CSV table of C-alpha atoms and ligand atoms in Angstrom, one decimal:
chain,number,residue,atom,x,y,z
A,132,UNK,CA,3.4,-29.8,10.8
A,133,UNK,CA,3.7,-26.7,13.0
A,134,UNK,CA,6.4,-26.1,15.5
A,135,UNK,CA,5.6,-25.5,19.2
A,136,UNK,CA,5.0,-21.8,18.6
A,137,UNK,CA,2.4,-22.6,16.0
A,138,UNK,CA,4.7,-21.6,13.1
A,139,UNK,CA,4.3,-23.2,9.7
A,140,UNK,CA,7.6,-22.0,8.2
A,141,UNK,CA,7.2,-18.2,8.4
A,142,UNK,CA,3.4,-18.4,8.7
A,143,UNK,CA,1.1,-18.6,11.7
A,144,UNK,CA,2.5,-17.8,15.2
A,145,UNK,CA,0.9,-15.5,17.7
A,146,UNK,CA,1.1,-11.8,16.9
A,147,UNK,CA,-1.0,-10.8,19.9
A,148,UNK,CA,-0.7,-9.0,23.3
A,149,UNK,CA,1.0,-10.9,26.1
A,150,UNK,CA,-2.2,-11.2,28.2
A,151,UNK,CA,-4.0,-12.9,25.3
A,152,UNK,CA,-1.0,-15.1,24.7
A,153,UNK,CA,-1.2,-16.4,28.3
A,154,UNK,CA,-4.9,-17.3,27.8
A,155,UNK,CA,-4.2,-19.1,24.5
A,156,UNK,CA,-1.2,-20.9,25.9
A,157,UNK,CA,-3.4,-22.4,28.5
A,158,UNK,CA,-5.9,-23.6,25.9
A,159,UNK,CA,-3.0,-25.0,23.8
A,160,UNK,CA,-1.5,-27.0,26.6
A,161,UNK,CA,-4.9,-28.4,27.6
A,162,UNK,CA,-5.4,-29.4,23.9
A,163,UNK,CA,-2.1,-31.2,23.9
A,164,UNK,CA,-3.1,-33.2,27.0
A,165,UNK,CA,-6.6,-33.9,25.6
A,166,UNK,CA,-5.2,-35.4,22.4
A,167,UNK,CA,-3.4,-38.0,24.5
A,168,UNK,CA,-6.4,-38.7,26.8
A,169,UNK,CA,-8.3,-41.8,25.6
A,170,UNK,CA,-11.5,-40.8,27.4
A,171,UNK,CA,-11.5,-37.3,25.7
A,172,UNK,CA,-11.1,-38.9,22.3
A,173,UNK,CA,-13.7,-41.5,23.0
A,174,UNK,CA,-16.2,-38.8,24.0
A,175,UNK,CA,-15.4,-36.8,20.8
A,176,UNK,CA,-15.9,-40.0,18.7
A,177,UNK,CA,-19.2,-40.7,20.6
A,178,UNK,CA,-20.7,-37.4,19.6
A,179,UNK,CA,-19.4,-37.5,16.1
A,180,UNK,CA,-21.1,-40.8,15.6
A,181,UNK,CA,-24.3,-40.5,17.5
A,182,UNK,CA,-25.0,-36.7,17.3
A,183,UNK,CA,-23.4,-35.5,14.1
A,184,UNK,CA,-24.2,-38.8,12.2
A,185,UNK,CA,-20.6,-39.7,11.1
A,186,UNK,CA,-19.1,-41.3,9.1
A,187,UNK,CA,-20.5,-39.2,6.3
A,188,UNK,CA,-20.8,-41.2,3.0
A,189,UNK,CA,-18.4,-41.0,0.1
A,190,UNK,CA,-20.7,-40.9,-2.9
A,191,UNK,CA,-19.8,-41.5,-6.6
A,192,UNK,CA,-21.6,-38.8,-8.6
A,193,UNK,CA,-22.2,-41.2,-11.5
A,194,UNK,CA,-24.6,-39.0,-13.5
A,195,UNK,CA,-22.3,-36.0,-13.4
A,196,UNK,CA,-19.3,-38.2,-14.2
A,197,UNK,CA,-21.1,-39.7,-17.2
A,198,UNK,CA,-22.1,-36.2,-18.5
A,199,UNK,CA,-18.6,-34.9,-18.2
A,200,UNK,CA,-17.0,-38.1,-19.7
A,201,UNK,CA,-13.7,-38.3,-17.8
A,202,UNK,CA,-12.5,-38.8,-14.3
A,203,UNK,CA,-14.8,-40.2,-11.6
A,204,UNK,CA,-16.2,-37.5,-9.3
A,205,UNK,CA,-16.8,-38.6,-5.7
A,206,UNK,CA,-18.4,-36.4,-3.2
A,207,UNK,CA,-17.5,-36.4,0.5
A,208,UNK,CA,-20.9,-35.7,2.0
A,209,UNK,CA,-20.2,-33.2,4.8
A,210,UNK,CA,-23.5,-31.7,3.9
A,211,UNK,CA,-25.2,-34.6,5.6
A,212,UNK,CA,-23.8,-33.7,9.0
A,213,UNK,CA,-26.2,-32.4,11.7
A,214,UNK,CA,-26.6,-28.6,11.1
A,215,UNK,CA,-25.7,-29.1,7.4
A,216,UNK,CA,-21.9,-28.6,7.2
A,217,UNK,CA,-18.5,-29.6,8.4
A,218,UNK,CA,-18.4,-26.8,11.1
A,219,UNK,CA,-20.0,-29.0,13.7
A,220,UNK,CA,-16.9,-31.3,13.8
A,221,UNK,CA,-14.9,-28.4,15.1
A,222,UNK,CA,-17.4,-26.8,17.5
A,223,UNK,CA,-18.1,-30.1,19.3
A,224,UNK,CA,-14.3,-30.7,19.6
A,225,UNK,CA,-13.7,-27.2,21.1
A,226,UNK,CA,-16.8,-27.4,23.3
A,227,UNK,CA,-15.6,-30.7,24.8
A,228,UNK,CA,-12.2,-29.0,25.4
A,229,UNK,CA,-14.0,-26.2,27.2
A,230,UNK,CA,-15.9,-28.7,29.3
A,231,UNK,CA,-12.7,-30.5,30.2
A,232,UNK,CA,-11.3,-27.1,31.4
A,233,UNK,CA,-14.4,-26.5,33.4
A,234,UNK,CA,-15.4,-23.4,31.4
A,235,UNK,CA,-19.1,-22.8,31.0
A,236,UNK,CA,-19.2,-19.6,29.1
A,237,UNK,CA,-18.7,-20.0,25.3
A,238,UNK,CA,-18.1,-17.2,22.9
A,239,UNK,CA,-17.8,-17.2,19.1
A,240,UNK,CA,-17.7,-15.0,16.1
A,241,UNK,CA,-19.8,-15.5,13.0
A,242,UNK,CA,-19.9,-14.1,9.5
A,243,UNK,CA,-22.9,-15.5,7.6
A,244,UNK,CA,-24.0,-17.3,10.8
A,245,UNK,CA,-23.0,-20.9,10.0
A,246,UNK,CA,-20.3,-21.1,12.7
A,247,UNK,CA,-22.6,-19.2,15.1
A,248,UNK,CA,-25.3,-21.8,14.6
A,249,UNK,CA,-22.8,-24.7,15.0
A,250,UNK,CA,-21.4,-23.2,18.2
A,251,UNK,CA,-24.9,-22.5,19.6
A,252,UNK,CA,-25.7,-26.1,18.9
A,253,UNK,CA,-22.7,-27.5,20.8
A,254,UNK,CA,-23.4,-25.1,23.7
A,255,UNK,CA,-27.0,-26.3,23.9
A,256,UNK,CA,-25.9,-29.9,23.9
A,257,UNK,CA,-23.4,-29.4,26.7
A,258,UNK,CA,-25.6,-27.0,28.7
A,259,UNK,CA,-23.3,-24.0,28.3
A,260,UNK,CA,-23.9,-20.3,28.0
A,261,UNK,CA,-23.2,-19.0,24.6
A,262,UNK,CA,-22.6,-15.5,23.2
A,263,UNK,CA,-22.2,-15.1,19.5
A,264,UNK,CA,-20.7,-11.8,18.1
A,265,UNK,CA,-21.9,-10.8,14.6
A,266,UNK,CA,-21.4,-7.7,12.5
A,267,UNK,CA,-24.5,-5.6,12.0
A,268,UNK,CA,-24.3,-5.9,8.2
A,269,UNK,CA,-24.0,-9.7,8.4
A,270,UNK,CA,-26.9,-9.9,10.8
A,271,UNK,CA,-29.1,-7.9,8.5
A,272,UNK,CA,-28.3,-10.2,5.6
A,273,UNK,CA,-28.9,-13.4,7.6
A,274,UNK,CA,-31.9,-12.9,9.9
A,275,UNK,CA,-32.8,-16.6,9.8
A,276,UNK,CA,-29.5,-17.6,11.3
A,277,UNK,CA,-29.9,-15.0,14.0
A,278,UNK,CA,-33.3,-16.6,14.8
A,279,UNK,CA,-31.7,-20.1,14.8
A,280,UNK,CA,-29.0,-19.1,17.2
A,281,UNK,CA,-31.5,-17.5,19.5
A,282,UNK,CA,-33.8,-20.5,19.4
A,283,UNK,CA,-30.8,-22.6,20.4
A,284,UNK,CA,-30.4,-20.4,23.5
A,285,UNK,CA,-27.5,-18.3,22.4
A,286,UNK,CA,-27.3,-14.5,22.9
A,287,UNK,CA,-26.5,-12.8,19.6
A,288,UNK,CA,-24.5,-9.6,20.1
A,289,UNK,CA,-24.7,-7.5,17.0
A,290,UNK,CA,-21.8,-5.1,16.7
A,291,UNK,CA,-21.6,-1.9,14.7
A,292,UNK,CA,-17.8,-1.4,15.1
A,293,UNK,CA,-15.4,-1.5,12.2
A,294,UNK,CA,-16.9,-2.6,8.9
A,295,UNK,CA,-19.7,-4.4,10.9
A,296,UNK,CA,-18.5,-7.7,9.4
A,297,UNK,CA,-16.7,-10.9,10.3
A,298,UNK,CA,-13.4,-9.1,11.1
A,299,UNK,CA,-15.1,-6.8,13.5
A,300,UNK,CA,-16.8,-9.8,15.2
A,301,UNK,CA,-13.4,-11.6,15.7
A,302,UNK,CA,-11.8,-8.5,17.2
A,303,UNK,CA,-14.6,-8.2,19.7
A,304,UNK,CA,-14.5,-11.9,20.6
A,305,UNK,CA,-10.8,-11.8,21.2
A,306,UNK,CA,-11.3,-8.7,23.5
A,307,UNK,CA,-14.0,-10.6,25.4
A,308,UNK,CA,-11.7,-13.6,25.9
A,309,UNK,CA,-9.0,-11.5,27.5
A,310,UNK,CA,-11.4,-9.8,29.9
A,311,UNK,CA,-13.3,-13.0,30.9
A,312,UNK,CA,-10.6,-15.7,30.6
A,313,UNK,CA,-11.6,-17.1,34.1
A,314,UNK,CA,-14.8,-18.7,32.9
A,315,UNK,CA,-14.8,-18.3,29.1
A,316,UNK,CA,-13.7,-20.4,26.1
A,317,UNK,CA,-13.6,-18.8,22.6
A,318,UNK,CA,-14.6,-21.3,19.9
A,319,UNK,CA,-13.0,-20.1,16.7
A,320,UNK,CA,-14.6,-21.1,13.5
A,321,UNK,CA,-11.9,-21.8,11.0
A,322,UNK,CA,-8.2,-22.9,10.8
A,323,UNK,CA,-7.1,-19.3,11.3
A,324,UNK,CA,-6.2,-17.1,14.2
A,325,UNK,CA,-3.2,-17.2,16.6
A,326,UNK,CA,-1.6,-20.4,17.9
A,327,UNK,CA,-3.1,-22.9,18.9
A,328,UNK,CA,-6.3,-22.4,16.8
A,329,UNK,CA,-5.1,-23.5,13.3
A,330,UNK,CA,-3.7,-26.8,14.7
A,331,UNK,CA,-6.6,-27.4,16.9
A,332,UNK,CA,-9.2,-26.8,14.2
A,333,UNK,CA,-7.2,-29.0,11.8
A,334,UNK,CA,-7.2,-31.8,14.4
A,335,UNK,CA,-10.9,-31.8,14.9
A,336,UNK,CA,-11.6,-31.5,11.1
A,337,UNK,CA,-9.2,-34.3,10.2
A,338,UNK,CA,-11.9,-36.9,10.7
A,339,UNK,CA,-13.0,-35.9,7.1
A,340,UNK,CA,-9.8,-37.2,5.4
A,341,UNK,CA,-9.5,-40.2,7.8
A,342,UNK,CA,-12.9,-41.4,6.7
A,343,UNK,CA,-12.3,-40.4,3.1
A,344,UNK,CA,-9.1,-42.5,2.9
A,345,UNK,CA,-10.8,-45.7,4.1
A,346,UNK,CA,-13.8,-45.1,1.9
A,347,UNK,CA,-11.7,-44.5,-1.2
A,348,UNK,CA,-9.8,-47.7,-0.6
A,349,UNK,CA,-13.1,-49.6,-0.3
A,350,UNK,CA,-14.3,-48.2,-3.6
A,351,UNK,CA,-11.1,-48.0,-5.7
A,352,UNK,CA,-8.5,-49.9,-3.7
A,353,UNK,CA,-6.3,-46.9,-3.9
A,354,UNK,CA,-5.9,-43.4,-2.5
A,355,UNK,CA,-7.7,-40.5,-4.3
A,356,UNK,CA,-5.9,-39.0,-7.2
A,357,UNK,CA,-7.2,-35.5,-6.4
A,358,UNK,CA,-8.8,-34.0,-3.3
A,359,UNK,CA,-10.5,-30.7,-4.0
A,360,UNK,CA,-12.0,-28.3,-1.4
A,361,UNK,CA,-13.1,-24.7,-1.2
A,362,UNK,CA,-11.1,-22.4,1.1
A,363,UNK,CA,-12.5,-19.6,3.2
A,364,UNK,CA,-10.3,-19.7,6.3
A,365,UNK,CA,-9.4,-23.2,5.2
A,366,UNK,CA,-10.9,-25.6,7.8
A,367,UNK,CA,-12.9,-28.0,5.6
A,368,UNK,CA,-9.9,-28.0,3.2
A,369,UNK,CA,-7.3,-28.7,5.8
A,370,UNK,CA,-9.5,-31.4,7.3
A,371,UNK,CA,-10.0,-33.0,3.8
A,372,UNK,CA,-6.2,-32.8,3.0
A,373,UNK,CA,-4.7,-33.8,6.4
A,374,UNK,CA,-4.3,-37.5,5.8
A,375,UNK,CA,-2.7,-37.0,2.3
A,376,UNK,CA,-0.3,-34.1,2.9
A,377,UNK,CA,3.2,-35.1,1.6
A,378,UNK,CA,1.9,-38.1,-0.2
A,379,UNK,CA,2.7,-37.7,-3.9
A,380,UNK,CA,-0.1,-39.9,-5.2
A,381,UNK,CA,-2.8,-37.5,-4.1
A,382,UNK,CA,-2.9,-34.0,-5.5
A,383,UNK,CA,-4.4,-31.5,-3.1
A,384,UNK,CA,-6.2,-28.5,-4.6
A,385,UNK,CA,-7.7,-25.6,-2.6
A,386,UNK,CA,-10.2,-23.3,-4.3
A,387,UNK,CA,-10.3,-19.7,-3.4
A,388,UNK,CA,-13.4,-17.6,-4.2
A,389,UNK,CA,-12.6,-15.7,-7.4
A,390,UNK,CA,-15.7,-13.4,-7.1
A,391,UNK,CA,-15.9,-11.5,-10.4
A,392,UNK,CA,-12.4,-12.6,-11.4
A,393,UNK,CA,-9.2,-12.0,-9.4
A,394,UNK,CA,-8.1,-9.4,-12.0
A,395,UNK,CA,-11.1,-7.2,-11.2
A,396,UNK,CA,-10.1,-6.8,-7.5
A,397,UNK,CA,-13.6,-8.2,-6.5
A,398,UNK,CA,-12.6,-11.5,-5.0
A,399,UNK,CA,-11.4,-13.2,-1.7
A,400,UNK,CA,-8.3,-15.0,-3.1
A,401,UNK,CA,-5.3,-13.9,-0.9
A,402,UNK,CA,-3.1,-16.7,-2.4
A,403,UNK,CA,-3.8,-15.6,-5.9
A,404,UNK,CA,-3.4,-11.9,-5.2
A,405,UNK,CA,-2.1,-11.1,-1.7
A,406,UNK,CA,1.0,-10.3,0.2
A,407,UNK,CA,2.5,-11.6,3.4
A,408,UNK,CA,1.0,-9.8,6.3
A,409,UNK,CA,-0.8,-10.1,9.7
A,410,UNK,CA,-4.5,-10.6,10.3
A,411,UNK,CA,-6.2,-11.7,13.4
A,412,UNK,CA,-3.0,-12.3,15.3
A,413,UNK,CA,-1.2,-14.6,12.7
A,414,UNK,CA,0.9,-14.2,9.7
A,415,UNK,CA,-0.3,-15.4,6.3
A,416,UNK,CA,-1.1,-14.2,2.8
A,417,UNK,CA,-3.6,-11.3,3.1
A,418,UNK,CA,-5.3,-9.0,0.6
A,419,UNK,CA,-3.5,-5.8,1.3
A,420,UNK,CA,-3.4,-2.3,-0.4
A,421,UNK,CA,-0.3,-0.4,-1.1
A,422,UNK,CA,-0.1,0.9,2.4
A,423,UNK,CA,-0.5,-2.6,3.8
A,424,UNK,CA,-4.1,-2.0,4.9
A,425,UNK,CA,-6.4,-5.0,4.7
A,426,UNK,CA,-8.6,-4.7,1.6
A,427,UNK,CA,-12.3,-5.6,1.7
A,428,UNK,CA,-12.9,-9.0,0.1
A,429,UNK,CA,-15.9,-10.1,-2.0
A,430,UNK,CA,-17.5,-13.4,-2.9
A,431,UNK,CA,-21.0,-14.6,-3.6
A,432,UNK,CA,-20.4,-17.2,-0.9
A,433,UNK,CA,-20.4,-15.4,2.4
A,434,UNK,CA,-18.7,-18.4,4.1
A,435,UNK,CA,-15.7,-17.9,1.8
A,436,UNK,CA,-15.6,-14.1,2.1
A,437,UNK,CA,-12.4,-13.5,4.1
A,438,UNK,CA,-9.3,-11.5,3.1
A,439,UNK,CA,-6.9,-13.9,4.9
A,440,UNK,CA,-6.3,-17.7,4.8
A,441,UNK,CA,-5.2,-20.3,7.4
A,442,UNK,CA,-1.4,-20.2,7.8
A,443,UNK,CA,-0.9,-23.9,6.9
A,444,UNK,CA,-2.4,-23.2,3.5
A,445,UNK,CA,0.1,-20.4,2.8
A,446,UNK,CA,2.8,-22.7,3.9
A,447,UNK,CA,1.7,-25.6,1.8
A,448,UNK,CA,1.3,-23.4,-1.3
A,449,UNK,CA,4.8,-22.0,-1.0
A,450,UNK,CA,6.2,-25.5,-0.2
A,451,UNK,CA,4.5,-27.0,-3.2
A,452,UNK,CA,2.5,-29.4,-1.0
A,453,UNK,CA,-0.9,-28.2,-2.4
A,454,UNK,CA,-2.1,-26.1,-5.3
A,455,UNK,CA,-4.6,-23.3,-5.1
A,456,UNK,CA,-6.7,-21.6,-7.8
A,457,UNK,CA,-9.8,-19.5,-8.0
A,458,UNK,CA,-13.3,-20.1,-9.2
A,459,UNK,CA,-15.7,-17.1,-10.0
A,460,UNK,CA,-19.2,-16.5,-8.7
A,461,UNK,CA,-20.6,-17.4,-12.2
A,462,UNK,CA,-18.7,-20.7,-12.3
A,463,UNK,CA,-19.8,-21.7,-8.8
A,464,UNK,CA,-23.5,-20.9,-9.6
A,465,UNK,CA,-23.3,-23.1,-12.7
A,466,UNK,CA,-21.9,-26.0,-10.7
A,467,UNK,CA,-24.6,-25.3,-8.0
A,468,UNK,CA,-27.3,-25.8,-10.5
A,469,UNK,CA,-25.7,-28.8,-12.3
A,470,UNK,CA,-25.3,-30.9,-9.1
A,471,UNK,CA,-28.8,-30.1,-8.1
A,472,UNK,CA,-30.2,-31.2,-11.5
A,473,UNK,CA,-28.0,-34.3,-12.1
A,474,UNK,CA,-27.6,-35.8,-8.7
A,475,UNK,CA,-30.5,-34.4,-6.6
A,476,UNK,CA,-28.0,-32.8,-4.2
A,477,UNK,CA,-28.2,-29.0,-3.6
A,478,UNK,CA,-24.7,-28.0,-2.5
A,479,UNK,CA,-23.7,-25.0,-0.4
A,480,UNK,CA,-22.6,-22.2,-2.7
A,481,UNK,CA,-19.2,-22.4,-0.9
A,482,UNK,CA,-18.8,-26.1,-1.8
A,483,UNK,CA,-20.0,-25.4,-5.4
A,484,UNK,CA,-16.7,-23.6,-5.9
A,485,UNK,CA,-14.7,-26.8,-5.3
A,486,UNK,CA,-17.2,-28.7,-7.5
A,487,UNK,CA,-16.9,-26.2,-10.4
A,488,UNK,CA,-13.1,-26.8,-10.5
A,489,UNK,CA,-13.6,-30.6,-10.4
A,490,UNK,CA,-16.0,-30.3,-13.3
A,491,UNK,CA,-13.5,-28.2,-15.3
A,492,UNK,CA,-10.7,-30.8,-15.0
A,493,UNK,CA,-12.7,-34.1,-15.1
A,494,UNK,CA,-13.2,-34.1,-18.9
A,495,UNK,CA,-9.4,-33.8,-19.4
A,496,UNK,CA,-8.6,-36.8,-17.2
A,497,UNK,CA,-8.8,-40.5,-17.8
A,498,UNK,CA,-11.8,-42.6,-16.6
A,499,UNK,CA,-9.7,-44.4,-14.0
A,500,UNK,CA,-8.8,-41.1,-12.2
A,501,UNK,CA,-10.6,-40.6,-8.9
A,502,UNK,CA,-11.4,-37.0,-7.8
A,503,UNK,CA,-12.9,-36.4,-4.4
A,504,UNK,CA,-14.8,-33.1,-3.9
A,505,UNK,CA,-15.3,-32.2,-0.3
A,506,UNK,CA,-18.9,-31.1,-0.3
A,507,UNK,CA,-18.5,-28.9,2.8
A,508,UNK,CA,-22.2,-28.1,3.3
A,509,UNK,CA,-25.7,-28.2,1.9
A,510,UNK,CA,-27.4,-25.4,0.0
A,511,UNK,CA,-30.7,-25.1,1.8
A,512,UNK,CA,-29.3,-22.1,3.6
A,513,UNK,CA,-28.7,-20.4,0.3
A,514,UNK,CA,-32.2,-20.7,-1.1
A,515,UNK,CA,-33.4,-17.4,0.5
A,516,UNK,CA,-30.3,-15.3,-0.2
A,517,UNK,CA,-28.9,-16.6,-3.4
A,518,UNK,CA,-31.2,-14.7,-5.9
A,519,UNK,CA,-30.3,-11.4,-4.3
A,520,UNK,CA,-26.6,-12.3,-4.2
A,521,UNK,CA,-26.7,-13.4,-7.8
A,522,UNK,CA,-28.4,-10.1,-8.8
A,523,UNK,CA,-25.8,-8.2,-6.9
A,524,UNK,CA,-22.9,-10.1,-8.5
A,525,UNK,CA,-24.4,-9.4,-12.0
A,526,UNK,CA,-24.8,-5.7,-11.2
A,527,UNK,CA,-21.2,-5.4,-10.0
A,528,UNK,CA,-20.0,-7.2,-13.1
A,529,UNK,CA,-21.9,-4.7,-15.3
A,530,UNK,CA,-20.5,-1.8,-13.3
A,531,UNK,CA,-17.0,-3.0,-13.7
A,532,UNK,CA,-17.4,-3.6,-17.4
A,533,UNK,CA,-18.5,0.0,-17.8
A,534,UNK,CA,-15.5,1.3,-15.8
A,535,UNK,CA,-13.2,-0.6,-18.2
B,780,PLP,C1,-18.0,-21.8,6.6
B,780,PLP,C2,-18.1,-22.6,5.4
B,780,PLP,C3,-17.0,-22.8,4.5
B,780,PLP,C4,-15.7,-22.0,4.7
B,780,PLP,O1,-15.0,-22.2,5.8
B,780,PLP,P1,-13.6,-23.1,5.8
B,780,PLP,O2,-13.1,-22.8,7.2
B,780,PLP,O3,-12.8,-22.5,4.8
B,780,PLP,O4,-14.0,-24.5,5.6
B,780,PLP,C5,-17.1,-23.6,3.5
B,780,PLP,N1,-18.3,-24.3,3.2
B,780,PLP,C6,-19.4,-24.2,4.1
B,780,PLP,C7,-20.6,-25.0,3.8
B,780,PLP,C8,-19.3,-23.3,5.2
B,780,PLP,O5,-20.4,-23.2,6.0
């Protein structure tokens, strides 16, 4: 969908210094070669099958469907992947590319720690050195993920620059890449960043929709009527959409985190309330203030808490190829509990955003409608942190109500 400069219409591209562009061009041309190399693809498939455990099942959530009394809700079980989410598809793909380029030093950024863990896992598997950059605030919130990464052999570098968050970690990782390009590969965690990352991450995540399409034909002898996925940077969503883009039969719906409601300002929904701008070296919709400064974002789901969005999503929204809407913290928490109770599946709080939207439309649709929710990850990781996050969300809500 993108042109050779990584532009999706006006979005994407590489708004970065020349020296970084040179490094990324090299990665991009190696990626183009790898895509055509049968042995590279066979190796990727080998690890997806035997290490990650793919294909992941497509499961009809029959209890939930019965309770809601409308469209059938299917779940694409990315939560059953090794390490518990879709992120491993991408980190293995990029690590294999690094291996092909002879680069043995892997760096990555992480927010909540999920991408850091998936990268440290791939680095351990391929016997590579791994450094993960993490903002100080994030590291304090997610001590267990820091421990996991260290156990896997990664060095976690905690940074107190900027807002001590994901954005600060990305900035430092890009700096590191320029300084150490001779031996270093930067594994980026979502379908964001400068060219060629959005296209590369989409490619490695597209296995989700390739499997989904075959599985839906087996179940229903048709394509899905809806595919619904949560959107942080947009990697699980673009992977779940890829096979269906431009096909009128399948409606594609991305769910941004609505936090306390987009009207309150406490959200991470740049498509609902953002402007065209530049973040992390690419153009997209971004949450910006009146002086075009990047606004802080908020969501109960730390994996969705990002003020930008992958450029292809901005393009698809404006081109009418996919729709996007927001789900609040409270709605996501409700869906999180319902899926656990009705199906015995504890979803990641991120994935619960997509599920909540599916639950809201299912009763309005006919029984022969098939919805697929991409269940991007499992919720075990949320058990420790969710009570505190929920309390914080409620406290913020009260504060805002007072202000109004
Ligand atoms: C990281 C994460 C996300 C958000 O990232 P995308 O790139 O938007 O997919 C969603 N769900 C889970 C479980 C995650 O770990």
